[in-house]
Amino acid sequence: MKERHRISIIIPVWNEMSIINQTIKGIFRLEYNGDIEIIVVDADPEGKTIKAIQDNDVIKATSEKGRAKQMNKGASIAGGDILLFLHADTGLPENALDDIFSAVEKGYKCGAFNLGIKSERFVFRIIESAVNIRTRLTHIPYGDQAIFAEKEYFEGLGGFPDVPLMEDVEIMREIKRRGDKIRIVHEKVMTSPRRWEKEGVIRCTLRNRALITLYYLGVSPKRLARFYF
């Protein structure tokens, strides 16, 4: 049997004390005949989320605030040859790690998953479908779709651009500019609907659509971040 790649799962966090242990347990339950490590990078100077972690096998780190900074920090200390960037409120499908291994074995340097939303509401089936159709057409997945990449390749890209917003889109656009293939795994990651539910589904969806449109029209991520956070 071919030796499996070691996968480093990097989770950027900020005030995720209530869910981080559930996310970690879900990862350790996944089937994978290879080594994994979990790296949680906390942007809180007090490290409240990493202090709440119950599993001693998890690697804990802190960084400056900013998802790109946090993910790059995690990548810099990762021991795996594949990096998987996971949001704290997102769960991976049962065969996720095997799917990543298979993608790399087929020659893909990076990829992501289809999106699922953990809610029974029909409106979220519409949002899921729209996201997954867009991803198939553009091959530009977003961060909540669990982006993965070979570590050496990721380092060759210079990591995520140091911007407060759209770091996921920018790195995917760079990959496409290079002519490299991006694997979109059919299985869905399951993300929380909490942002939609907190802000309102219509308002949140329209705001996100407006932000991405303005980004493609040339508005800087720094300016866009004022309307997102």
PDB file of C-alpha atoms in Angstrom:
ATOM      1  CA  MET A   1       0.000   0.000   0.000  1.00  0.00           C
ATOM      2  CA  LYS A   2       1.303   3.433  -0.940  1.00  0.00           C
ATOM      3  CA  GLU A   3       2.392   5.514   2.047  1.00  0.00           C
ATOM      4  CA  ARG A   4      -0.112   8.216   2.838  1.00  0.00           C
ATOM      5  CA  HIS A   5       0.819  11.868   2.964  1.00  0.00           C
ATOM      6  CA  ARG A   6       0.839  13.560   6.351  1.00  0.00           C
ATOM      7  CA  ILE A   7      -1.929  16.157   6.461  1.00  0.00           C
ATOM      8  CA  SER A   8      -1.741  19.283   8.616  1.00  0.00           C
ATOM      9  CA  ILE A   9      -5.167  20.738   9.394  1.00  0.00           C
ATOM     10  CA  ILE A  10      -4.927  24.439  10.193  1.00  0.00           C
ATOM     11  CA  ILE A  11      -7.809  26.151  11.987  1.00  0.00           C
ATOM     12  CA  PRO A  12      -7.720  29.956  12.413  1.00  0.00           C
ATOM     13  CA  VAL A  13      -9.832  31.028  15.389  1.00  0.00           C
ATOM     14  CA  TRP A  14     -11.155  34.051  17.236  1.00  0.00           C
ATOM     15  CA  ASN A  15     -13.499  33.533  20.208  1.00  0.00           C
ATOM     16  CA  GLU A  16     -14.461  29.982  19.195  1.00  0.00           C
ATOM     17  CA  MET A  17     -14.355  28.524  22.723  1.00  0.00           C
ATOM     18  CA  SER A  18     -17.855  27.055  22.462  1.00  0.00           C
ATOM     19  CA  ILE A  19     -17.241  24.965  19.333  1.00  0.00           C
ATOM     20  CA  ILE A  20     -13.521  24.275  18.975  1.00  0.00           C
ATOM     21  CA  ASN A  21     -13.501  20.968  20.865  1.00  0.00           C
ATOM     22  CA  GLN A  22     -16.415  19.632  18.837  1.00  0.00           C
ATOM     23  CA  THR A  23     -14.577  20.543  15.629  1.00  0.00           C
ATOM     24  CA  ILE A  24     -11.392  18.820  16.807  1.00  0.00           C
ATOM     25  CA  LYS A  25     -13.242  15.655  17.835  1.00  0.00           C
ATOM     26  CA  GLY A  26     -14.901  15.536  14.429  1.00  0.00           C
ATOM     27  CA  ILE A  27     -11.517  15.632  12.703  1.00  0.00           C
ATOM     28  CA  PHE A  28     -10.038  12.862  14.829  1.00  0.00           C
ATOM     29  CA  ARG A  29     -13.036  10.646  13.997  1.00  0.00           C
ATOM     30  CA  LEU A  30     -12.271  10.771  10.271  1.00  0.00           C
ATOM     31  CA  GLU A  31     -10.993   7.660   8.504  1.00  0.00           C
ATOM     32  CA  TYR A  32      -7.443   8.063   7.212  1.00  0.00           C
ATOM     33  CA  ASN A  33      -4.617   5.540   7.022  1.00  0.00           C
ATOM     34  CA  GLY A  34      -1.938   8.159   7.529  1.00  0.00           C
ATOM     35  CA  ASP A  35      -0.708  10.790   9.950  1.00  0.00           C
ATOM     36  CA  ILE A  36      -2.562  14.005  10.679  1.00  0.00           C
ATOM     37  CA  GLU A  37      -1.893  16.971  12.905  1.00  0.00           C
ATOM     38  CA  ILE A  38      -4.238  19.734  13.983  1.00  0.00           C
ATOM     39  CA  ILE A  39      -2.898  23.263  14.377  1.00  0.00           C
ATOM     40  CA  VAL A  40      -5.161  25.888  15.945  1.00  0.00           C
ATOM     41  CA  VAL A  41      -4.001  29.483  15.492  1.00  0.00           C
ATOM     42  CA  ASP A  42      -5.632  32.007  17.805  1.00  0.00           C
ATOM     43  CA  ALA A  43      -5.633  35.721  16.970  1.00  0.00           C
ATOM     44  CA  ASP A  44      -6.763  36.625  20.482  1.00  0.00           C
ATOM     45  CA  PRO A  45      -3.739  37.940  22.442  1.00  0.00           C
ATOM     46  CA  GLU A  46      -5.121  36.179  25.521  1.00  0.00           C
ATOM     47  CA  GLY A  47      -5.489  32.906  23.609  1.00  0.00           C
ATOM     48  CA  LYS A  48      -8.935  32.175  25.023  1.00  0.00           C
ATOM     49  CA  THR A  49      -9.815  29.619  22.348  1.00  0.00           C
ATOM     50  CA  ILE A  50      -6.582  27.636  22.507  1.00  0.00           C
ATOM     51  CA  LYS A  51      -6.803  27.627  26.309  1.00  0.00           C
ATOM     52  CA  ALA A  52     -10.193  25.929  25.952  1.00  0.00           C
ATOM     53  CA  ILE A  53      -8.803  23.047  23.858  1.00  0.00           C
ATOM     54  CA  GLN A  54      -9.038  19.761  25.753  1.00  0.00           C
ATOM     55  CA  ASP A  55      -6.913  17.530  23.498  1.00  0.00           C
ATOM     56  CA  ASN A  56      -3.205  17.713  24.297  1.00  0.00           C
ATOM     57  CA  ASP A  57      -2.231  16.434  20.839  1.00  0.00           C
ATOM     58  CA  VAL A  58      -3.420  19.651  19.200  1.00  0.00           C
ATOM     59  CA  ILE A  59      -0.693  22.147  18.300  1.00  0.00           C
ATOM     60  CA  LYS A  60      -1.580  25.601  19.602  1.00  0.00           C
ATOM     61  CA  ALA A  61      -0.239  28.906  18.291  1.00  0.00           C
ATOM     62  CA  THR A  62      -1.063  32.594  18.319  1.00  0.00           C
ATOM     63  CA  SER A  63      -0.657  35.253  15.664  1.00  0.00           C
ATOM     64  CA  GLU A  64      -1.689  38.758  14.757  1.00  0.00           C
ATOM     65  CA  LYS A  65      -5.355  39.163  13.921  1.00  0.00           C
ATOM     66  CA  GLY A  66      -6.335  38.408  10.351  1.00  0.00           C
ATOM     67  CA  ARG A  67      -7.299  35.087   8.805  1.00  0.00           C
ATOM     68  CA  ALA A  68      -4.511  35.219   6.216  1.00  0.00           C
ATOM     69  CA  LYS A  69      -1.919  35.888   8.933  1.00  0.00           C
ATOM     70  CA  GLN A  70      -3.291  33.072  11.064  1.00  0.00           C
ATOM     71  CA  MET A  71      -3.331  30.525   8.256  1.00  0.00           C
ATOM     72  CA  ASN A  72       0.162  31.480   7.115  1.00  0.00           C
ATOM     73  CA  LYS A  73       1.397  31.128  10.700  1.00  0.00           C
ATOM     74  CA  GLY A  74      -0.112  27.661  10.889  1.00  0.00           C
ATOM     75  CA  ALA A  75       1.436  26.688   7.565  1.00  0.00           C
ATOM     76  CA  SER A  76       4.863  27.875   8.713  1.00  0.00           C
ATOM     77  CA  ILE A  77       4.892  25.443  11.647  1.00  0.00           C
ATOM     78  CA  ALA A  78       3.092  22.567   9.924  1.00  0.00           C
ATOM     79  CA  GLY A  79       4.883  19.245   9.679  1.00  0.00           C
ATOM     80  CA  GLY A  80       2.661  17.757   6.996  1.00  0.00           C
ATOM     81  CA  ASP A  81       3.280  17.794   3.272  1.00  0.00           C
ATOM     82  CA  ILE A  82      -0.383  18.635   2.653  1.00  0.00           C
ATOM     83  CA  LEU A  83      -2.099  21.624   4.261  1.00  0.00           C
ATOM     84  CA  LEU A  84      -5.845  21.792   4.880  1.00  0.00           C
ATOM     85  CA  PHE A  85      -7.306  25.128   5.970  1.00  0.00           C
ATOM     86  CA  LEU A  86     -10.516  24.653   7.922  1.00  0.00           C
ATOM     87  CA  HIS A  87     -12.903  27.157   9.477  1.00  0.00           C
ATOM     88  CA  ALA A  88     -13.756  26.387  13.101  1.00  0.00           C
ATOM     89  CA  ASP A  89     -17.480  26.137  12.354  1.00  0.00           C
ATOM     90  CA  THR A  90     -17.061  23.725   9.450  1.00  0.00           C
ATOM     91  CA  GLY A  91     -17.146  19.927   9.522  1.00  0.00           C
ATOM     92  CA  LEU A  92     -15.411  17.637   7.048  1.00  0.00           C
ATOM     93  CA  PRO A  93     -17.092  14.706   5.256  1.00  0.00           C
ATOM     94  CA  GLU A  94     -16.162  11.215   6.424  1.00  0.00           C
ATOM     95  CA  ASN A  95     -13.783  10.510   3.541  1.00  0.00           C
ATOM     96  CA  ALA A  96     -12.342  14.021   3.298  1.00  0.00           C
ATOM     97  CA  LEU A  97      -8.729  13.110   4.013  1.00  0.00           C
ATOM     98  CA  ASP A  98      -8.788  10.179   1.595  1.00  0.00           C
ATOM     99  CA  ASP A  99     -10.317  12.479  -1.029  1.00  0.00           C
ATOM    100  CA  ILE A 100      -7.467  14.950  -0.515  1.00  0.00           C
ATOM    101  CA  PHE A 101      -4.877  12.182  -0.761  1.00  0.00           C
ATOM    102  CA  SER A 102      -6.474  10.930  -3.995  1.00  0.00           C
ATOM    103  CA  ALA A 103      -6.492  14.431  -5.488  1.00  0.00           C
ATOM    104  CA  VAL A 104      -2.790  14.906  -4.782  1.00  0.00           C
ATOM    105  CA  GLU A 105      -1.984  11.464  -6.179  1.00  0.00           C
ATOM    106  CA  LYS A 106      -3.773  12.465  -9.394  1.00  0.00           C
ATOM    107  CA  GLY A 107      -1.493  15.479  -9.761  1.00  0.00           C
ATOM    108  CA  TYR A 108      -3.596  18.257  -8.281  1.00  0.00           C
ATOM    109  CA  LYS A 109      -1.597  20.748  -6.234  1.00  0.00           C
ATOM    110  CA  CYS A 110      -4.614  22.208  -4.470  1.00  0.00           C
ATOM    111  CA  GLY A 111      -8.368  22.051  -4.193  1.00  0.00           C
ATOM    112  CA  ALA A 112     -11.451  22.409  -2.014  1.00  0.00           C
ATOM    113  CA  PHE A 113     -14.841  20.832  -1.388  1.00  0.00           C
ATOM    114  CA  ASN A 114     -18.410  21.528  -2.336  1.00  0.00           C
ATOM    115  CA  LEU A 115     -20.321  23.501   0.281  1.00  0.00           C
ATOM    116  CA  GLY A 116     -23.087  22.294   2.565  1.00  0.00           C
ATOM    117  CA  ILE A 117     -24.863  24.323   5.254  1.00  0.00           C
ATOM    118  CA  LYS A 118     -25.978  22.752   8.540  1.00  0.00           C
ATOM    119  CA  SER A 119     -29.626  23.762   8.458  1.00  0.00           C
ATOM    120  CA  GLU A 120     -32.924  22.217   7.365  1.00  0.00           C
ATOM    121  CA  ARG A 121     -34.178  25.511   5.916  1.00  0.00           C
ATOM    122  CA  PHE A 122     -34.861  25.324   2.187  1.00  0.00           C
ATOM    123  CA  VAL A 123     -33.270  28.712   1.541  1.00  0.00           C
ATOM    124  CA  PHE A 124     -29.896  27.207   2.421  1.00  0.00           C
ATOM    125  CA  ARG A 125     -30.323  24.504  -0.239  1.00  0.00           C
ATOM    126  CA  ILE A 126     -30.618  27.344  -2.754  1.00  0.00           C
ATOM    127  CA  ILE A 127     -27.485  29.032  -1.391  1.00  0.00           C
ATOM    128  CA  GLU A 128     -25.572  25.726  -1.461  1.00  0.00           C
ATOM    129  CA  SER A 129     -26.558  25.067  -5.054  1.00  0.00           C
ATOM    130  CA  ALA A 130     -25.604  28.577  -6.148  1.00  0.00           C
ATOM    131  CA  VAL A 131     -22.204  28.325  -4.446  1.00  0.00           C
ATOM    132  CA  ASN A 132     -21.441  24.899  -5.875  1.00  0.00           C
ATOM    133  CA  ILE A 133     -22.490  25.846  -9.405  1.00  0.00           C
ATOM    134  CA  ARG A 134     -20.341  28.981  -9.192  1.00  0.00           C
ATOM    135  CA  THR A 135     -17.405  26.935  -7.938  1.00  0.00           C
ATOM    136  CA  ARG A 136     -17.712  24.433 -10.782  1.00  0.00           C
ATOM    137  CA  LEU A 137     -17.885  27.208 -13.364  1.00  0.00           C
ATOM    138  CA  THR A 138     -15.116  29.439 -12.001  1.00  0.00           C
ATOM    139  CA  HIS A 139     -12.906  26.953 -10.134  1.00  0.00           C
ATOM    140  CA  ILE A 140     -12.475  29.608  -7.443  1.00  0.00           C
ATOM    141  CA  PRO A 141     -13.624  28.077  -4.142  1.00  0.00           C
ATOM    142  CA  TYR A 142     -13.861  30.199  -1.018  1.00  0.00           C
ATOM    143  CA  GLY A 143     -12.309  29.619   2.385  1.00  0.00           C
ATOM    144  CA  ASP A 144     -15.402  28.025   3.923  1.00  0.00           C
ATOM    145  CA  GLN A 145     -15.004  25.188   1.400  1.00  0.00           C
ATOM    146  CA  ALA A 146     -11.885  23.829   3.154  1.00  0.00           C
ATOM    147  CA  ILE A 147      -9.042  24.755   0.815  1.00  0.00           C
ATOM    148  CA  PHE A 148      -6.141  22.298   0.677  1.00  0.00           C
ATOM    149  CA  ALA A 149      -2.728  22.415  -1.003  1.00  0.00           C
ATOM    150  CA  GLU A 150       0.612  20.678  -1.071  1.00  0.00           C
ATOM    151  CA  LYS A 151       2.807  22.535   1.400  1.00  0.00           C
ATOM    152  CA  GLU A 152       5.697  23.004  -1.028  1.00  0.00           C
ATOM    153  CA  TYR A 153       3.329  24.378  -3.644  1.00  0.00           C
ATOM    154  CA  PHE A 154       1.631  26.674  -1.112  1.00  0.00           C
ATOM    155  CA  GLU A 155       5.001  28.046  -0.040  1.00  0.00           C
ATOM    156  CA  GLY A 156       5.896  28.619  -3.684  1.00  0.00           C
ATOM    157  CA  LEU A 157       2.807  30.803  -3.984  1.00  0.00           C
ATOM    158  CA  GLY A 158       4.033  32.879  -1.059  1.00  0.00           C
ATOM    159  CA  GLY A 159       1.155  31.728   1.141  1.00  0.00           C
ATOM    160  CA  PHE A 160      -2.098  33.615   1.426  1.00  0.00           C
ATOM    161  CA  PRO A 161      -1.830  37.289   0.462  1.00  0.00           C
ATOM    162  CA  ASP A 162      -1.675  39.473   3.563  1.00  0.00           C
ATOM    163  CA  VAL A 163      -5.034  41.166   3.068  1.00  0.00           C
ATOM    164  CA  PRO A 164      -7.913  41.539   5.563  1.00  0.00           C
ATOM    165  CA  LEU A 165     -10.465  40.010   3.180  1.00  0.00           C
ATOM    166  CA  MET A 166     -10.560  37.986  -0.063  1.00  0.00           C
ATOM    167  CA  GLU A 167      -7.306  36.147   0.683  1.00  0.00           C
ATOM    168  CA  ASP A 168      -8.984  32.946  -0.517  1.00  0.00           C
ATOM    169  CA  VAL A 169     -10.097  34.475  -3.811  1.00  0.00           C
ATOM    170  CA  GLU A 170      -6.726  36.115  -4.423  1.00  0.00           C
ATOM    171  CA  ILE A 171      -4.740  32.912  -3.961  1.00  0.00           C
ATOM    172  CA  MET A 172      -7.117  30.957  -6.201  1.00  0.00           C
ATOM    173  CA  ARG A 173      -6.881  33.604  -8.912  1.00  0.00           C
ATOM    174  CA  GLU A 174      -3.093  33.384  -8.717  1.00  0.00           C
ATOM    175  CA  ILE A 175      -3.262  29.601  -9.091  1.00  0.00           C
ATOM    176  CA  LYS A 176      -5.467  29.994 -12.161  1.00  0.00           C
ATOM    177  CA  ARG A 177      -3.113  32.613 -13.620  1.00  0.00           C
ATOM    178  CA  ARG A 178      -0.336  30.035 -13.350  1.00  0.00           C
ATOM    179  CA  GLY A 179      -2.437  27.563 -15.276  1.00  0.00           C
ATOM    180  CA  ASP A 180      -2.515  25.006 -12.452  1.00  0.00           C
ATOM    181  CA  LYS A 181      -5.483  22.727 -11.855  1.00  0.00           C
ATOM    182  CA  ILE A 182      -7.784  23.161  -8.853  1.00  0.00           C
ATOM    183  CA  ARG A 183      -9.590  20.041  -7.681  1.00  0.00           C
ATOM    184  CA  ILE A 184     -13.191  20.504  -6.535  1.00  0.00           C
ATOM    185  CA  VAL A 185     -14.161  17.474  -4.455  1.00  0.00           C
ATOM    186  CA  HIS A 186     -17.802  16.480  -4.933  1.00  0.00           C
ATOM    187  CA  GLU A 187     -18.344  15.699  -1.240  1.00  0.00           C
ATOM    188  CA  LYS A 188     -19.604  18.591   0.888  1.00  0.00           C
ATOM    189  CA  VAL A 189     -18.089  20.206   3.921  1.00  0.00           C
ATOM    190  CA  MET A 190     -20.821  21.282   6.325  1.00  0.00           C
ATOM    191  CA  THR A 191     -20.564  24.836   7.569  1.00  0.00           C
ATOM    192  CA  SER A 192     -22.610  26.654  10.181  1.00  0.00           C
ATOM    193  CA  PRO A 193     -25.429  28.986   9.111  1.00  0.00           C
ATOM    194  CA  ARG A 194     -24.673  31.270  12.056  1.00  0.00           C
ATOM    195  CA  ARG A 195     -23.570  34.332  10.057  1.00  0.00           C
ATOM    196  CA  TRP A 196     -26.629  34.171   7.792  1.00  0.00           C
ATOM    197  CA  GLU A 197     -28.913  33.663  10.772  1.00  0.00           C
ATOM    198  CA  LYS A 198     -27.327  36.473  12.768  1.00  0.00           C
ATOM    199  CA  GLU A 199     -27.379  39.045   9.978  1.00  0.00           C
ATOM    200  CA  GLY A 200     -30.381  37.793   8.022  1.00  0.00           C
ATOM    201  CA  VAL A 201     -30.173  35.487   5.019  1.00  0.00           C
ATOM    202  CA  ILE A 202     -31.087  38.057   2.369  1.00  0.00           C
ATOM    203  CA  ARG A 203     -28.947  40.848   3.821  1.00  0.00           C
ATOM    204  CA  CYS A 204     -25.921  38.588   4.287  1.00  0.00           C
ATOM    205  CA  THR A 205     -26.202  37.054   0.821  1.00  0.00           C
ATOM    206  CA  LEU A 206     -26.634  40.408  -0.937  1.00  0.00           C
ATOM    207  CA  ARG A 207     -23.757  41.956   1.010  1.00  0.00           C
ATOM    208  CA  ASN A 208     -21.442  39.066   0.122  1.00  0.00           C
ATOM    209  CA  ARG A 209     -22.446  39.325  -3.533  1.00  0.00           C
ATOM    210  CA  ALA A 210     -21.832  43.075  -3.501  1.00  0.00           C
ATOM    211  CA  LEU A 211     -18.407  42.655  -1.890  1.00  0.00           C
ATOM    212  CA  ILE A 212     -17.212  40.104  -4.426  1.00  0.00           C
ATOM    213  CA  THR A 213     -18.533  42.250  -7.300  1.00  0.00           C
ATOM    214  CA  LEU A 214     -16.720  45.326  -5.973  1.00  0.00           C
ATOM    215  CA  TYR A 215     -13.578  43.251  -5.525  1.00  0.00           C
ATOM    216  CA  TYR A 216     -13.625  42.187  -9.176  1.00  0.00           C
ATOM    217  CA  LEU A 217     -14.211  45.822 -10.129  1.00  0.00           C
ATOM    218  CA  GLY A 218     -10.941  46.700  -8.428  1.00  0.00           C
ATOM    219  CA  VAL A 219     -11.905  47.859  -4.936  1.00  0.00           C
ATOM    220  CA  SER A 220      -9.143  46.901  -2.504  1.00  0.00           C
ATOM    221  CA  PRO A 221      -9.738  44.177   0.136  1.00  0.00           C
ATOM    222  CA  LYS A 222      -8.754  46.720   2.807  1.00  0.00           C
ATOM    223  CA  ARG A 223     -11.642  49.000   1.860  1.00  0.00           C
ATOM    224  CA  LEU A 224     -14.050  46.082   1.486  1.00  0.00           C
ATOM    225  CA  ALA A 225     -13.192  44.795   4.964  1.00  0.00           C
ATOM    226  CA  ARG A 226     -14.840  47.878   6.493  1.00  0.00           C
ATOM    227  CA  PHE A 227     -18.203  46.599   5.267  1.00  0.00           C
ATOM    228  CA  TYR A 228     -17.649  42.960   6.228  1.00  0.00           C
ATOM    229  CA  PHE A 229     -16.462  42.957   9.823  1.00  0.00           C
TER     230      PHE A 229
END
